[in-house]
mmCIF file of C-alpha atoms in Angstrom:
data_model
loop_
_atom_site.group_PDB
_atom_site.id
_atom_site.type_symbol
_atom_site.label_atom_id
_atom_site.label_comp_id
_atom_site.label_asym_id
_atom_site.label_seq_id
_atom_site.Cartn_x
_atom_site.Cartn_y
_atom_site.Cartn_z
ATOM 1 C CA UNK A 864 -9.734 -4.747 -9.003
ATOM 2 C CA UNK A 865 -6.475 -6.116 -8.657
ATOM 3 C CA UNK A 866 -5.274 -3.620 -6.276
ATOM 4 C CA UNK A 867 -8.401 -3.237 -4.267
ATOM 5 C CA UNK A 868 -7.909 -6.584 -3.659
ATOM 6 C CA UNK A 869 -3.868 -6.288 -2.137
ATOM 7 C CA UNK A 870 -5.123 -3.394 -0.210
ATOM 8 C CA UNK A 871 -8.174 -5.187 1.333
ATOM 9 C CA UNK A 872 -5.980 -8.170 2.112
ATOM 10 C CA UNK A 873 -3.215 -5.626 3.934
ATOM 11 C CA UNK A 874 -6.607 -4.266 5.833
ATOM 12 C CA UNK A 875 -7.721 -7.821 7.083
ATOM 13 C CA UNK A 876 -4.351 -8.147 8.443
ATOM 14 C CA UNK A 877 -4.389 -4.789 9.883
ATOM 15 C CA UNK A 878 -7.659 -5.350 11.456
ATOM 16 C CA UNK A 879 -5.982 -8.608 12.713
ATOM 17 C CA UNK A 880 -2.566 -6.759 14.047
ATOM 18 C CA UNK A 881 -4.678 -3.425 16.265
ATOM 19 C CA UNK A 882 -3.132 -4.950 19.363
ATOM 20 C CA UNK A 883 0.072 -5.263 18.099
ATOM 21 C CA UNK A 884 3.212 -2.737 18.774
ATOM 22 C CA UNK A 885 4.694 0.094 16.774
ATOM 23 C CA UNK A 886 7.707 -1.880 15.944
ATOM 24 C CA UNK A 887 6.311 -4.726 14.675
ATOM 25 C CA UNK A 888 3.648 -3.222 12.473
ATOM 26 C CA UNK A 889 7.202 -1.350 11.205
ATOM 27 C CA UNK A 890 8.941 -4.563 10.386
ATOM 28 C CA UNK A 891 5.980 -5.766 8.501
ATOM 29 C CA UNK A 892 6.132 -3.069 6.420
ATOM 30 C CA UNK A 893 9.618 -3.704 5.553
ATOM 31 C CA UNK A 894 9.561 -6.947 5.131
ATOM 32 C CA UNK A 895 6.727 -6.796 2.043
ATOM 33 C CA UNK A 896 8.914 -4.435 0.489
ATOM 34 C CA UNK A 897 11.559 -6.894 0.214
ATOM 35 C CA UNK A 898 9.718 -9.484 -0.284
ATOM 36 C CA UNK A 899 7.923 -7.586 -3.128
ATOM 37 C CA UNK A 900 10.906 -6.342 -4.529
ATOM 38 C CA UNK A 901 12.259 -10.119 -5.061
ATOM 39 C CA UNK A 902 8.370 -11.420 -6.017
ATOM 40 C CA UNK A 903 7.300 -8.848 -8.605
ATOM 41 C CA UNK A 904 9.792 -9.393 -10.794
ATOM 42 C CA UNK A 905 10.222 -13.343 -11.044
ATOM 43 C CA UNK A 906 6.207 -13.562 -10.961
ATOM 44 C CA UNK A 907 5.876 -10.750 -13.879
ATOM 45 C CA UNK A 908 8.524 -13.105 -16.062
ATOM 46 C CA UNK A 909 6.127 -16.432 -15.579
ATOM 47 C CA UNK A 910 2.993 -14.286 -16.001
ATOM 48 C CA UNK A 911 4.555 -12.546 -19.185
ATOM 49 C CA UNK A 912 5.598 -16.399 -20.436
ATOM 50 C CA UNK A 913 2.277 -17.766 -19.850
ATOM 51 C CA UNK A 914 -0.304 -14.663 -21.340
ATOM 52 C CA UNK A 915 2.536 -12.194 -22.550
ATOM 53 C CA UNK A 916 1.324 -8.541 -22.746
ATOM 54 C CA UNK A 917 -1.995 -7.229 -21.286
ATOM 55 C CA UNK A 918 -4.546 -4.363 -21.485
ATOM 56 C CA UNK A 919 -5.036 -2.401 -18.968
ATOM 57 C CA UNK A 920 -9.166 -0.635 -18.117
ATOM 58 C CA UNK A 921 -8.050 2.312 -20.149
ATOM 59 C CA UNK A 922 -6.692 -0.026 -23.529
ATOM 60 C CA UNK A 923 -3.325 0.607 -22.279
ATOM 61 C CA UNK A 924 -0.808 -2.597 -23.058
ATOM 62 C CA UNK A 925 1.351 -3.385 -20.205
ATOM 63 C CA UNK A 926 4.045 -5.878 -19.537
ATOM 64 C CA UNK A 927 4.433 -5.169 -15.911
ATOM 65 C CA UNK A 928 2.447 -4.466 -12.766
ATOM 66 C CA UNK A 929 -0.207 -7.113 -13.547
ATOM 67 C CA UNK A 930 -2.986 -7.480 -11.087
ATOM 68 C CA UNK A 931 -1.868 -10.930 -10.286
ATOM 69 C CA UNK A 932 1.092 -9.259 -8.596
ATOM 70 C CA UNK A 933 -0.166 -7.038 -6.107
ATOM 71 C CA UNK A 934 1.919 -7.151 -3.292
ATOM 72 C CA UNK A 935 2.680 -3.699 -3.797
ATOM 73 C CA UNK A 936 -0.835 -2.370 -2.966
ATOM 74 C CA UNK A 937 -0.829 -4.355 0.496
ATOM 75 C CA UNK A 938 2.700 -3.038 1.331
ATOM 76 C CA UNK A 939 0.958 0.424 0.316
ATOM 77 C CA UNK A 940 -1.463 0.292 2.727
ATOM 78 C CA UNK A 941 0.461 -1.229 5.361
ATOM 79 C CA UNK A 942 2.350 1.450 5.463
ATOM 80 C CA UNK A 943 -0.798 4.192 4.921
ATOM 81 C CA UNK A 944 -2.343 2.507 8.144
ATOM 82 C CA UNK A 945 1.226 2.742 10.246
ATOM 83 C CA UNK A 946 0.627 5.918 12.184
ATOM 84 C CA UNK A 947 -2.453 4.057 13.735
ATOM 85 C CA UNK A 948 0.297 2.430 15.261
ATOM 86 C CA UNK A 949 2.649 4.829 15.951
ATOM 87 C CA UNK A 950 0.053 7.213 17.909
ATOM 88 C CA UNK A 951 -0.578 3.826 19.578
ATOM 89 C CA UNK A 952 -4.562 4.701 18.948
ATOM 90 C CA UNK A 953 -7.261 2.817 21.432
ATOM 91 C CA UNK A 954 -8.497 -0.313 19.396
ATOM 92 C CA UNK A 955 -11.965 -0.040 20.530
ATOM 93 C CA UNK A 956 -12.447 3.333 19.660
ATOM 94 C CA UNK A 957 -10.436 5.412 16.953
ATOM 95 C CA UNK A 958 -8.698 2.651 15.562
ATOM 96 C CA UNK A 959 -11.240 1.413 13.192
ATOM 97 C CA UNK A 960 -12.309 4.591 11.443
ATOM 98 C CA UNK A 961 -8.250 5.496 11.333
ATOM 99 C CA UNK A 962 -7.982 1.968 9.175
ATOM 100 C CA UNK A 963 -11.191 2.832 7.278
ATOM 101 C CA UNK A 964 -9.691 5.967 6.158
ATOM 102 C CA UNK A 965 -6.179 5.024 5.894
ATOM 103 C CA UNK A 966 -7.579 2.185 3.018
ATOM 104 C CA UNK A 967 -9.620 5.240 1.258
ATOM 105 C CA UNK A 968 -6.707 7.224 1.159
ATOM 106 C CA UNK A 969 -4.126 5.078 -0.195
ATOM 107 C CA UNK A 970 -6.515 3.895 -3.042
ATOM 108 C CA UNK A 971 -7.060 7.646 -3.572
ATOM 109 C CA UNK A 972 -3.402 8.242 -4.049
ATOM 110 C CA UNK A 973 -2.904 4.975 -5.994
ATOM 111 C CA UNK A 974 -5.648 5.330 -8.210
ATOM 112 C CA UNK A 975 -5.205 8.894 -9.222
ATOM 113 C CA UNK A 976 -1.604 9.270 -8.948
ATOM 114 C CA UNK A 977 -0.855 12.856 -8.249
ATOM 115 C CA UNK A 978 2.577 14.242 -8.330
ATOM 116 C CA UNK A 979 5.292 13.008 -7.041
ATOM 117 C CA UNK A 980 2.906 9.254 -7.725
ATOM 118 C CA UNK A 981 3.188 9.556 -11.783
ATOM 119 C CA UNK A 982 6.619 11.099 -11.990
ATOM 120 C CA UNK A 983 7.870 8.461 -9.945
ATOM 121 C CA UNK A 984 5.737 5.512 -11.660
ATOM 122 C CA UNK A 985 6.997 6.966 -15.364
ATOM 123 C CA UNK A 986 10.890 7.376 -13.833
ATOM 124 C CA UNK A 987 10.736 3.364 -12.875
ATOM 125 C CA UNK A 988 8.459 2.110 -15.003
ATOM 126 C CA UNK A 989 8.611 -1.463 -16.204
ATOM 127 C CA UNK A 990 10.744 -2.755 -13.038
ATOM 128 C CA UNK A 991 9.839 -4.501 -10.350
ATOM 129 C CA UNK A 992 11.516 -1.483 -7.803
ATOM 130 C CA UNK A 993 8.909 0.561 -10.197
ATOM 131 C CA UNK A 994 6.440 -1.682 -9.459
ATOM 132 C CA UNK A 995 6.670 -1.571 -5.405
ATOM 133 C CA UNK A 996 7.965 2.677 -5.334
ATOM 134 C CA UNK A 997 4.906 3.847 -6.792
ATOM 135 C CA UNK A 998 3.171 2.102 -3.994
ATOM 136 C CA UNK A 999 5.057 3.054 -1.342
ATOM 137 C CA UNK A 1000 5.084 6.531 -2.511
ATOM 138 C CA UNK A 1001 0.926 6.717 -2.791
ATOM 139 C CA UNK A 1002 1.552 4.772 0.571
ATOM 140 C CA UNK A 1003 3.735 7.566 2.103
ATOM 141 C CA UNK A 1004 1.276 9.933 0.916
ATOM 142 C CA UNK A 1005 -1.870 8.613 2.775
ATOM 143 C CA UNK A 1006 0.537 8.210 6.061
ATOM 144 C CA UNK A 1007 1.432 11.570 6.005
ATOM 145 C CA UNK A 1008 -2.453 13.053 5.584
ATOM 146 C CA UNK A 1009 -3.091 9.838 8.784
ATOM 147 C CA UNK A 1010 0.060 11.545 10.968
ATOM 148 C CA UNK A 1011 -1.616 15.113 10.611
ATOM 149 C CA UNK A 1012 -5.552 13.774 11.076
ATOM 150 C CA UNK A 1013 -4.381 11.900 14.377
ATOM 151 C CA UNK A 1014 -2.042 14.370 15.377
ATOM 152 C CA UNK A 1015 -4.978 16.882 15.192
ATOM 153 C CA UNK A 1016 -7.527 14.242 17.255
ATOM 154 C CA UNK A 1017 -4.270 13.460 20.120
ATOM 155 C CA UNK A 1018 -3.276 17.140 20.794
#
């Protein structure tokens, strides 16, 4: 639920940011990269010191990407949603199905992490780079299927 939850917080502020431009939309992206890639890590250490290891839905035991830090899933679909932007798509129309759909898509990607997703997760795992790539890959992913569906509804 964890990641739902970073991805429905990225959507608020989405939903929030329609009117905004390309370029800024670009720099937030950026920006919770970096900030995740300094976060995750410290915030994994205090979480680790305070519960240590945990189990994951499947029984899996983890000592990294908690649910507590999910900063990775709303940089994720930050960037899933930034060709909404980019095709500079009319708020009252388009805009709010393209979000809709950019959310289902990165938590598609995330969830069942196809290739390059689970090669990438296993190459970095335990690290909080790991921790934010994975992301930003599944994130990459869903922006790529949004750049083809809206370049298909513009031309």
């Amino acid at each position: 639920m964890g990641g739902t939850a970073g991805a429905l917080v990225a959507f608020i502020v989405q939903s929030q940011m329609l009117n905004s431009s390309w370029t800024t939309m670009l720099w937030l992206v950026v920006a919770s990269f970096f900030v995740g890639l300094i976060a995750v890590p410290t915030a994994e250490r205090f979480l680790l010191e305070l519960s240590g290891t945990r189990k994951r839905h499947t029984g899996a035991v983890v000592t990294s990407d908690f649910n507590e830090t999910n900063i990775d899933e709303f940089h994720g679909q930050l960037l899933a949603g930034l060709p909404i932007w980019f095709f500079d798509m009319d708020v009252d129309k388009s805009a709010w199905w393209l979000l809709i759909i950019s959310f289902v898509l990165f938590r598609f990607y995330d969830i069942l992490k196809p290739c390059p997703i689970d090669s990438v997760e296993r190459l970095t795992k335990g690290t909080g780079f790991g921790v934010m790539i994975d992301d930003t890959v599944a994130g990459l992913m869903a922006a790529a299927v949004m750049f083809g569906l809206i370049s298909f509804m513009v031309f």
